PDB file of C-alpha atoms and ligand atoms in Angstrom:
ATOM      1  CA  MET A 171     -35.053-120.208 157.598  1.00 95.00           C
ATOM      2  CA  LYS A 172     -38.827-119.802 157.821  1.00 97.00           C
ATOM      3  CA  ILE A 173     -41.202-122.586 156.831  1.00 98.00           C
ATOM      4  CA  MET A 174     -44.672-121.704 155.561  1.00 98.00           C
ATOM      5  CA  VAL A 175     -47.381-124.364 155.774  1.00 98.00           C
ATOM      6  CA  ALA A 176     -50.707-124.078 153.939  1.00 98.00           C
ATOM      7  CA  ILE A 177     -53.536-125.552 155.997  1.00 98.00           C
ATOM      8  CA  LYS A 178     -57.069-125.929 154.697  1.00 98.00           C
ATOM      9  CA  ARG A 179     -60.308-126.164 156.667  1.00 97.00           C
ATOM     10  CA  VAL A 180     -62.331-129.060 155.313  1.00 96.00           C
ATOM     11  CA  VAL A 181     -65.244-131.287 156.326  1.00 95.00           C
ATOM     12  CA  ASP A 182     -63.860-133.698 158.938  1.00 95.00           C
ATOM     13  CA  TYR A 183     -62.696-136.979 157.419  1.00 94.00           C
ATOM     14  CA  ALA A 184     -65.050-138.986 159.666  1.00 94.00           C
ATOM     15  CA  VAL A 185     -68.192-137.091 158.601  1.00 94.00           C
ATOM     16  CA  LYS A 186     -70.534-138.752 156.125  1.00 91.00           C
ATOM     17  CA  ILE A 187     -70.797-136.232 153.288  1.00 87.00           C
ATOM     18  CA  ARG A 188     -74.312-134.978 152.392  1.00 89.00           C
ATOM     19  CA  VAL A 189     -75.250-133.161 149.193  1.00 90.00           C
ATOM     20  CA  LYS A 190     -77.199-129.893 149.677  1.00 89.00           C
ATOM     21  CA  SER A 191     -80.924-130.190 148.961  1.00 89.00           C
ATOM     22  CA  ASP A 192     -80.584-127.843 145.934  1.00 90.00           C
ATOM     23  CA  LYS A 193     -77.730-130.077 144.661  1.00 85.00           C
ATOM     24  CA  SER A 194     -75.411-127.037 144.477  1.00 81.00           C
ATOM     25  CA  GLY A 195     -72.618-128.616 146.521  1.00 81.00           C
ATOM     26  CA  VAL A 196     -71.681-130.395 149.723  1.00 85.00           C
ATOM     27  CA  GLU A 197     -73.546-129.482 152.921  1.00 87.00           C
ATOM     28  CA  THR A 198     -71.152-127.685 155.277  1.00 87.00           C
ATOM     29  CA  SER A 199     -73.530-126.017 157.750  1.00 87.00           C
ATOM     30  CA  ASN A 200     -73.758-127.806 161.117  1.00 89.00           C
ATOM     31  CA  VAL A 201     -71.033-130.186 159.972  1.00 93.00           C
ATOM     32  CA  LYS A 202     -67.810-130.832 161.879  1.00 95.00           C
ATOM     33  CA  MET A 203     -64.909-129.112 160.104  1.00 95.00           C
ATOM     34  CA  SER A 204     -61.228-129.902 160.737  1.00 96.00           C
ATOM     35  CA  MET A 205     -57.747-129.339 159.406  1.00 97.00           C
ATOM     36  CA  ASN A 206     -57.190-131.285 156.171  1.00 97.00           C
ATOM     37  CA  PRO A 207     -55.259-134.440 157.250  1.00 97.00           C
ATOM     38  CA  PHE A 208     -52.474-133.939 154.682  1.00 98.00           C
ATOM     39  CA  CYS A 209     -52.026-130.363 155.969  1.00 98.00           C
ATOM     40  CA  GLU A 210     -51.690-131.721 159.533  1.00 98.00           C
ATOM     41  CA  ILE A 211     -48.880-133.933 158.238  1.00 98.00           C
ATOM     42  CA  GLY A 212     -47.311-130.875 156.562  1.00 98.00           C
ATOM     43  CA  LEU A 213     -47.449-128.870 159.781  1.00 98.00           C
ATOM     44  CA  GLU A 214     -46.022-131.795 161.784  1.00 98.00           C
ATOM     45  CA  GLU A 215     -43.097-132.055 159.348  1.00 98.00           C
ATOM     46  CA  ALA A 216     -42.402-128.309 159.598  1.00 98.00           C
ATOM     47  CA  LEU A 217     -42.455-128.518 163.416  1.00 98.00           C
ATOM     48  CA  ARG A 218     -40.061-131.494 163.396  1.00 98.00           C
ATOM     49  CA  ILE A 219     -37.669-129.607 161.088  1.00 97.00           C
ATOM     50  CA  LYS A 220     -37.781-126.602 163.433  1.00 97.00           C
ATOM     51  CA  GLU A 221     -37.288-128.796 166.505  1.00 97.00           C
ATOM     52  CA  SER A 222     -34.210-130.324 164.899  1.00 96.00           C
ATOM     53  CA  GLY A 223     -32.722-126.813 164.671  1.00 96.00           C
ATOM     54  CA  LEU A 224     -32.964-126.465 160.891  1.00 96.00           C
ATOM     55  CA  ALA A 225     -35.650-123.762 160.820  1.00 96.00           C
ATOM     56  CA  SER A 226     -36.302-120.658 162.872  1.00 96.00           C
ATOM     57  CA  GLU A 227     -40.035-120.193 162.477  1.00 97.00           C
ATOM     58  CA  VAL A 228     -43.146-122.034 161.300  1.00 98.00           C
ATOM     59  CA  ILE A 229     -45.944-119.925 159.802  1.00 98.00           C
ATOM     60  CA  ALA A 230     -49.371-121.498 159.228  1.00 98.00           C
ATOM     61  CA  VAL A 231     -51.527-119.894 156.523  1.00 98.00           C
ATOM     62  CA  SER A 232     -55.121-120.509 155.510  1.00 98.00           C
ATOM     63  CA  MET A 233     -57.462-118.992 152.946  1.00 97.00           C
ATOM     64  CA  GLY A 234     -61.237-118.897 153.100  1.00 96.00           C
ATOM     65  CA  PRO A 235     -64.104-117.764 155.350  1.00 95.00           C
ATOM     66  CA  SER A 236     -63.708-116.333 158.854  1.00 95.00           C
ATOM     67  CA  GLN A 237     -63.985-119.830 160.425  1.00 95.00           C
ATOM     68  CA  CYS A 238     -60.536-120.669 159.010  1.00 96.00           C
ATOM     69  CA  VAL A 239     -59.289-118.907 162.136  1.00 97.00           C
ATOM     70  CA  ASP A 240     -60.351-121.993 164.161  1.00 96.00           C
ATOM     71  CA  THR A 241     -58.174-124.194 161.951  1.00 97.00           C
ATOM     72  CA  LEU A 242     -55.283-121.768 162.317  1.00 98.00           C
ATOM     73  CA  ARG A 243     -55.720-121.837 166.118  1.00 97.00           C
ATOM     74  CA  THR A 244     -55.395-125.625 165.964  1.00 97.00           C
ATOM     75  CA  GLY A 245     -52.187-125.107 163.982  1.00 97.00           C
ATOM     76  CA  LEU A 246     -50.910-122.643 166.591  1.00 98.00           C
ATOM     77  CA  ALA A 247     -51.823-125.117 169.352  1.00 97.00           C
ATOM     78  CA  MET A 248     -49.853-127.836 167.554  1.00 97.00           C
ATOM     79  CA  GLY A 249     -46.832-125.529 167.663  1.00 96.00           C
ATOM     80  CA  ALA A 250     -46.846-123.059 164.738  1.00 97.00           C
ATOM     81  CA  ASP A 251     -45.224-119.761 165.745  1.00 96.00           C
ATOM     82  CA  ARG A 252     -47.477-117.486 163.715  1.00 96.00           C
ATOM     83  CA  ALA A 253     -50.593-117.657 161.587  1.00 98.00           C
ATOM     84  CA  ILE A 254     -51.916-115.708 158.612  1.00 98.00           C
ATOM     85  CA  HIS A 255     -55.513-115.760 157.407  1.00 98.00           C
ATOM     86  CA  VAL A 256     -56.488-114.548 153.956  1.00 98.00           C
ATOM     87  CA  GLU A 257     -60.191-113.894 154.348  1.00 97.00           C
ATOM     88  CA  ALA A 258     -62.275-114.693 151.277  1.00 95.00           C
ATOM     89  CA  SER A 259     -65.937-115.644 151.197  1.00 90.00           C
ATOM     90  CA  ALA A 260     -65.937-116.644 147.517  1.00 88.00           C
ATOM     91  CA  THR A 261     -65.174-120.245 146.542  1.00 86.00           C
ATOM     92  CA  LEU A 262     -61.425-120.595 146.164  1.00 92.00           C
ATOM     93  CA  TYR A 263     -60.117-122.843 143.393  1.00 91.00           C
ATOM     94  CA  PRO A 264     -56.532-124.178 143.433  1.00 94.00           C
ATOM     95  CA  LEU A 265     -55.201-121.476 141.089  1.00 94.00           C
ATOM     96  CA  SER A 266     -56.582-118.720 143.342  1.00 94.00           C
ATOM     97  CA  VAL A 267     -55.062-120.381 146.418  1.00 96.00           C
ATOM     98  CA  ALA A 268     -51.755-120.772 144.572  1.00 97.00           C
ATOM     99  CA  LYS A 269     -51.774-117.063 143.641  1.00 96.00           C
ATOM    100  CA  LEU A 270     -52.545-116.074 147.239  1.00 97.00           C
ATOM    101  CA  LEU A 271     -49.779-118.363 148.522  1.00 98.00           C
ATOM    102  CA  LYS A 272     -47.310-116.840 146.067  1.00 98.00           C
ATOM    103  CA  ALA A 273     -48.282-113.371 147.324  1.00 98.00           C
ATOM    104  CA  LEU A 274     -47.726-114.483 150.944  1.00 98.00           C
ATOM    105  CA  VAL A 275     -44.378-116.050 150.002  1.00 98.00           C
ATOM    106  CA  ASP A 276     -43.364-112.701 148.466  1.00 97.00           C
ATOM    107  CA  VAL A 277     -44.167-111.051 151.830  1.00 97.00           C
ATOM    108  CA  GLU A 278     -42.662-113.665 154.207  1.00 98.00           C
ATOM    109  CA  LYS A 279     -39.847-115.130 152.059  1.00 97.00           C
ATOM    110  CA  PRO A 280     -39.820-118.665 153.544  1.00 98.00           C
ATOM    111  CA  GLY A 281     -37.140-121.176 152.556  1.00 97.00           C
ATOM    112  CA  LEU A 282     -39.687-123.977 152.344  1.00 98.00           C
ATOM    113  CA  LEU A 283     -43.380-124.017 151.486  1.00 98.00           C
ATOM    114  CA  ILE A 284     -45.220-127.171 152.598  1.00 98.00           C
ATOM    115  CA  LEU A 285     -48.705-128.156 151.466  1.00 98.00           C
ATOM    116  CA  GLY A 286     -50.809-131.281 151.654  1.00 98.00           C
ATOM    117  CA  LYS A 287     -50.731-133.400 148.510  1.00 97.00           C
ATOM    118  CA  GLN A 288     -54.484-132.853 148.278  1.00 96.00           C
ATOM    119  CA  ALA A 289     -57.438-131.448 150.141  1.00 95.00           C
ATOM    120  CA  ILE A 290     -59.908-134.194 151.034  1.00 94.00           C
ATOM    121  CA  ASP A 291     -62.922-132.050 150.091  1.00 90.00           C
ATOM    122  CA  ASP A 292     -62.132-131.328 146.440  1.00 87.00           C
ATOM    123  CA  ASP A 293     -59.352-133.930 145.981  1.00 91.00           C
ATOM    124  CA  CYS A 294     -57.814-131.558 143.435  1.00 93.00           C
ATOM    125  CA  ASN A 295     -54.114-132.306 144.035  1.00 96.00           C
ATOM    126  CA  GLN A 296     -53.192-129.131 142.122  1.00 96.00           C
ATOM    127  CA  THR A 297     -52.304-126.283 144.474  1.00 97.00           C
ATOM    128  CA  GLY A 298     -48.734-127.353 145.321  1.00 98.00           C
ATOM    129  CA  GLN A 299     -47.823-127.910 141.702  1.00 98.00           C
ATOM    130  CA  MET A 300     -49.402-124.600 140.660  1.00 97.00           C
ATOM    131  CA  VAL A 301     -47.705-122.512 143.332  1.00 98.00           C
ATOM    132  CA  ALA A 302     -44.331-124.119 142.504  1.00 98.00           C
ATOM    133  CA  GLY A 303     -44.930-123.124 138.873  1.00 97.00           C
ATOM    134  CA  LEU A 304     -45.899-119.554 139.807  1.00 97.00           C
ATOM    135  CA  LEU A 305     -42.873-119.187 142.099  1.00 98.00           C
ATOM    136  CA  ASN A 306     -40.566-120.993 139.671  1.00 98.00           C
ATOM    137  CA  TRP A 307     -39.372-123.112 142.627  1.00 98.00           C
ATOM    138  CA  PRO A 308     -38.471-126.807 142.487  1.00 98.00           C
ATOM    139  CA  GLN A 309     -41.158-129.139 143.821  1.00 98.00           C
ATOM    140  CA  GLY A 310     -41.183-132.489 145.613  1.00 97.00           C
ATOM    141  CA  THR A 311     -44.750-133.791 145.623  1.00 97.00           C
ATOM    142  CA  PHE A 312     -46.151-136.822 147.537  1.00 97.00           C
ATOM    143  CA  ALA A 313     -43.242-136.700 150.001  1.00 98.00           C
ATOM    144  CA  SER A 314     -42.839-139.699 152.309  1.00 97.00           C
ATOM    145  CA  LYS A 315     -39.455-138.563 153.680  1.00 97.00           C
ATOM    146  CA  VAL A 316     -37.771-135.142 153.833  1.00 98.00           C
ATOM    147  CA  VAL A 317     -34.148-134.529 154.821  1.00 97.00           C
ATOM    148  CA  LEU A 318     -32.786-130.972 154.882  1.00 96.00           C
ATOM    149  CA  ASP A 319     -29.150-129.988 154.444  1.00 94.00           C
ATOM    150  CA  LYS A 320     -28.862-126.447 155.783  1.00 86.00           C
ATOM    151  CA  GLU A 321     -25.229-126.005 154.648  1.00 88.00           C
ATOM    152  CA  LYS A 322     -25.851-127.000 151.035  1.00 91.00           C
ATOM    153  CA  GLU A 323     -29.372-125.482 151.078  1.00 94.00           C
ATOM    154  CA  VAL A 324     -30.827-128.672 149.651  1.00 97.00           C
ATOM    155  CA  ALA A 325     -33.871-130.786 150.546  1.00 97.00           C
ATOM    156  CA  THR A 326     -33.760-134.484 149.725  1.00 98.00           C
ATOM    157  CA  VAL A 327     -37.295-135.703 149.187  1.00 98.00           C
ATOM    158  CA  GLU A 328     -38.354-139.321 148.892  1.00 97.00           C
ATOM    159  CA  ARG A 329     -41.661-139.355 147.018  1.00 96.00           C
ATOM    160  CA  GLU A 330     -44.283-141.982 146.467  1.00 92.00           C
ATOM    161  CA  VAL A 331     -44.846-142.660 142.771  1.00 93.00           C
ATOM    162  CA  ASP A 332     -46.784-145.416 140.978  1.00 91.00           C
ATOM    163  CA  GLY A 333     -43.684-147.572 140.507  1.00 91.00           C
ATOM    164  CA  GLY A 334     -42.412-147.242 144.107  1.00 93.00           C
ATOM    165  CA  LEU A 335     -40.216-144.517 145.568  1.00 95.00           C
ATOM    166  CA  GLU A 336     -38.318-141.743 143.798  1.00 97.00           C
ATOM    167  CA  THR A 337     -35.658-139.565 145.459  1.00 97.00           C
ATOM    168  CA  LEU A 338     -35.218-135.927 144.398  1.00 97.00           C
ATOM    169  CA  CYS A 339     -32.694-133.324 145.533  1.00 97.00           C
ATOM    170  CA  LEU A 340     -34.270-129.870 145.533  1.00 97.00           C
ATOM    171  CA  ASP A 341     -32.407-126.599 145.814  1.00 97.00           C
ATOM    172  CA  LEU A 342     -34.038-124.397 148.437  1.00 97.00           C
ATOM    173  CA  PRO A 343     -36.343-122.517 148.413  1.00 97.00           C
ATOM    174  CA  ALA A 344     -38.693-125.288 147.357  1.00 98.00           C
ATOM    175  CA  VAL A 345     -42.273-126.542 147.528  1.00 98.00           C
ATOM    176  CA  ILE A 346     -43.046-129.881 149.174  1.00 98.00           C
ATOM    177  CA  THR A 347     -46.421-131.643 149.279  1.00 98.00           C
ATOM    178  CA  THR A 348     -47.001-134.341 151.873  1.00 98.00           C
ATOM    179  CA  ASP A 349     -48.141-137.943 151.512  1.00 97.00           C
ATOM    180  CA  LEU A 350     -49.708-140.099 154.212  1.00 96.00           C
ATOM    181  CA  ARG A 351     -46.604-141.969 155.331  1.00 95.00           C
ATOM    182  CA  LEU A 352     -44.424-138.889 155.975  1.00 97.00           C
ATOM    183  CA  ASN A 353     -45.206-138.766 159.706  1.00 98.00           C
ATOM    184  CA  GLN A 354     -47.838-139.168 162.402  1.00 97.00           C
ATOM    185  CA  PRO A 355     -49.076-135.688 163.432  1.00 98.00           C
ATOM    186  CA  ARG A 356     -49.071-134.801 167.126  1.00 97.00           C
ATOM    187  CA  TYR A 357     -52.133-133.865 169.169  1.00 95.00           C
ATOM    188  CA  ALA A 358     -52.301-130.355 170.587  1.00 94.00           C
ATOM    189  CA  THR A 359     -52.000-130.386 174.379  1.00 94.00           C
ATOM    190  CA  LEU A 360     -54.542-128.547 176.549  1.00 95.00           C
ATOM    191  CA  PRO A 361     -52.043-125.884 177.754  1.00 95.00           C
ATOM    192  CA  ASN A 362     -51.028-125.225 174.147  1.00 95.00           C
ATOM    193  CA  ILE A 363     -54.679-124.972 173.078  1.00 96.00           C
ATOM    194  CA  MET A 364     -55.182-122.343 175.804  1.00 95.00           C
ATOM    195  CA  LYS A 365     -52.017-120.457 174.806  1.00 94.00           C
ATOM    196  CA  ALA A 366     -53.038-120.483 171.116  1.00 95.00           C
ATOM    197  CA  LYS A 367     -56.263-118.612 171.966  1.00 93.00           C
ATOM    198  CA  SER A 368     -54.339-115.434 172.731  1.00 91.00           C
ATOM    199  CA  LYS A 369     -51.962-115.532 169.760  1.00 91.00           C
ATOM    200  CA  VAL A 370     -52.557-112.874 167.094  1.00 88.00           C
ATOM    201  CA  ILE A 371     -53.583-114.069 163.642  1.00 97.00           C
ATOM    202  CA  LYS A 372     -52.563-111.639 160.906  1.00 97.00           C
ATOM    203  CA  LYS A 373     -55.254-110.941 158.311  1.00 97.00           C
ATOM    204  CA  PHE A 374     -55.102-110.067 154.640  1.00 97.00           C
ATOM    205  CA  THR A 375     -57.728-109.742 151.968  1.00 96.00           C
ATOM    206  CA  PRO A 376     -57.053-110.967 148.408  1.00 96.00           C
ATOM    207  CA  GLN A 377     -57.242-107.291 147.307  1.00 95.00           C
ATOM    208  CA  GLU A 378     -54.471-106.323 149.748  1.00 97.00           C
ATOM    209  CA  LEU A 379     -52.343-109.050 148.170  1.00 97.00           C
ATOM    210  CA  ASN A 380     -53.282-107.857 144.663  1.00 95.00           C
ATOM    211  CA  VAL A 381     -54.834-111.193 143.761  1.00 95.00           C
ATOM    212  CA  ASP A 382     -57.980-111.353 141.656  1.00 89.00           C
ATOM    213  CA  ILE A 383     -59.798-114.505 142.672  1.00 86.00           C
ATOM    214  CA  LYS A 384     -62.811-114.199 140.415  1.00 71.00           C
ATOM    215  CA  SER A 385     -61.771-115.357 137.004  1.00 58.00           C
ATOM    216  CA  ASP A 386     -60.048-118.723 137.506  1.00 53.00           C
ATOM    217  CA  LEU A 387     -62.586-121.195 136.272  1.00 57.00           C
ATOM    218  CA  GLU A 388     -64.334-119.396 133.448  1.00 60.00           C
ATOM    219  CA  VAL A 389     -64.798-122.036 130.818  1.00 63.00           C
ATOM    220  CA  GLN A 390     -66.231-120.949 127.507  1.00 71.00           C
ATOM    221  CA  GLY A 391     -68.007-123.456 125.304  1.00 79.00           C
ATOM    222  CA  VAL A 392     -71.074-124.406 123.328  1.00 84.00           C
ATOM    223  CA  ILE A 393     -73.537-127.206 123.823  1.00 87.00           C
ATOM    224  CA  VAL A 394     -73.738-129.417 120.762  1.00 91.00           C
ATOM    225  CA  SER A 395     -76.900-131.294 119.858  1.00 93.00           C
ATOM    226  CA  SER A 396     -75.393-134.597 118.725  1.00 94.00           C
ATOM    227  CA  VAL A 397     -72.256-136.689 118.753  1.00 95.00           C
ATOM    228  CA  ASP A 398     -71.969-136.182 114.986  1.00 95.00           C
ATOM    229  CA  GLU A 399     -71.942-132.405 115.453  1.00 94.00           C
ATOM    230  CA  LEU A 400     -69.278-132.776 118.173  1.00 94.00           C
ATOM    231  CA  ILE A 401     -67.066-134.877 115.912  1.00 94.00           C
ATOM    232  CA  ASP A 402     -67.565-132.421 113.067  1.00 94.00           C
ATOM    233  CA  LYS A 403     -66.519-129.509 115.303  1.00 92.00           C
ATOM    234  CA  LEU A 404     -63.488-131.374 116.666  1.00 92.00           C
ATOM    235  CA  LYS A 405     -62.415-132.237 113.099  1.00 93.00           C
ATOM    236  CA  ASN A 406     -63.197-129.084 111.197  1.00 93.00           C
ATOM    237  CA  GLU A 407     -63.107-126.270 113.789  1.00 90.00           C
ATOM    238  CA  ALA A 408     -60.711-127.369 116.529  1.00 86.00           C
ATOM    239  CA  HIS A 409     -58.650-129.571 114.164  1.00 88.00           C
ATOM    240  CA  VAL A 410     -57.797-131.973 117.001  1.00 85.00           C
ATOM    241  CA  ILE A 411     -58.894-135.231 115.335  1.00 87.00           C
TER     242      ILE A 411
HETATM  243  P1  AMP B 539     -55.794-129.204 146.529  1.00 74.08           P
HETATM  244  O1  AMP B 539     -54.904-128.848 145.389  1.00 74.08           O
HETATM  245  O2  AMP B 539     -57.076-128.371 146.558  1.00 74.08           O
HETATM  246  O3  AMP B 539     -56.091-130.689 146.608  1.00 74.08           O
HETATM  247  O4  AMP B 539     -55.038-128.811 147.889  1.00 74.08           O
HETATM  248  C1  AMP B 539     -53.715-129.222 148.142  1.00 74.08           C
HETATM  249  C2  AMP B 539     -53.168-128.463 149.310  1.00 74.08           C
HETATM  250  O5  AMP B 539     -53.169-127.065 149.021  1.00 74.08           O
HETATM  251  C3  AMP B 539     -53.909-128.587 150.623  1.00 74.08           C
HETATM  252  O6  AMP B 539     -53.573-129.761 151.335  1.00 74.08           O
HETATM  253  C4  AMP B 539     -53.417-127.332 151.355  1.00 74.08           C
HETATM  254  O7  AMP B 539     -52.097-127.523 151.852  1.00 74.08           O
HETATM  255  C5  AMP B 539     -53.348-126.316 150.216  1.00 74.08           C
HETATM  256  N1  AMP B 539     -54.629-125.569 150.149  1.00 74.08           N
HETATM  257  C6  AMP B 539     -55.634-125.728 149.257  1.00 74.08           C
HETATM  258  N2  AMP B 539     -56.639-124.870 149.511  1.00 74.08           N
HETATM  259  C7  AMP B 539     -56.257-124.163 150.611  1.00 74.08           C
HETATM  260  C8  AMP B 539     -56.851-123.115 151.390  1.00 74.08           C
HETATM  261  N3  AMP B 539     -58.068-122.610 151.092  1.00 74.08           N
HETATM  262  N4  AMP B 539     -56.151-122.634 152.440  1.00 74.08           N
HETATM  263  C9  AMP B 539     -54.933-123.123 152.753  1.00 74.08           C
HETATM  264  N5  AMP B 539     -54.319-124.095 152.062  1.00 74.08           N
HETATM  265  C10 AMP B 539     -54.965-124.614 151.005  1.00 74.08           C
END
């Protein structure tokens, strides 16, 4: 069984975030970028599953600008067998990433897709749920423990919920998103960092995967001039109150 892990390049967790001078977003030039911490936990879990003999290959995937290759190299140095980069310069929202992941799953056919529960730059916490919906796969989000049964093709996932812990049994293939307490990711060793430099990273474009990434967040609306007008529209046009 292959395991695919989605890893995102984000502003390093220790960096103090600065807003761009034109207020259009977060400053990312000349800022230390790293692998999203929840994705590191996801990759660590995939590596542990492989090391216990329950998976044959770990594939790290990342979507975004050319610098994502650095993050993928870190993933390869940690122990991923292969890496795939979907190069896209446009801003990628969770639905676009989920569509790209689904396309990669259709190509690679992994038995398990692991993501972080959220990316620490946008804090969306949406991509795992969306890709599970698109794939029509069961999902175990906020996982704090994962146990695989290869014979029965089932993953038992303990997940952190508001009231405590919930245990789910998921038929494989499935989507899992990682929470903080799942594991403590390893550091890449120097020899593995050197070896990772020569590993080939496969590239795709969104077009090659037949994914249109432009139209996700088009919101149509009107600006109303007063609260009274808003209430009138909600009552008489949208009929929601
Ligand atoms: P989000 O829904 O944006 O909070 O992200 C949740 C998880 O989706 C991340 O921890 C990653 O595993 C995955 N993800 C989101 N964006 C990307 C990306 N551009 N490349 C790879 N994985 C991503």
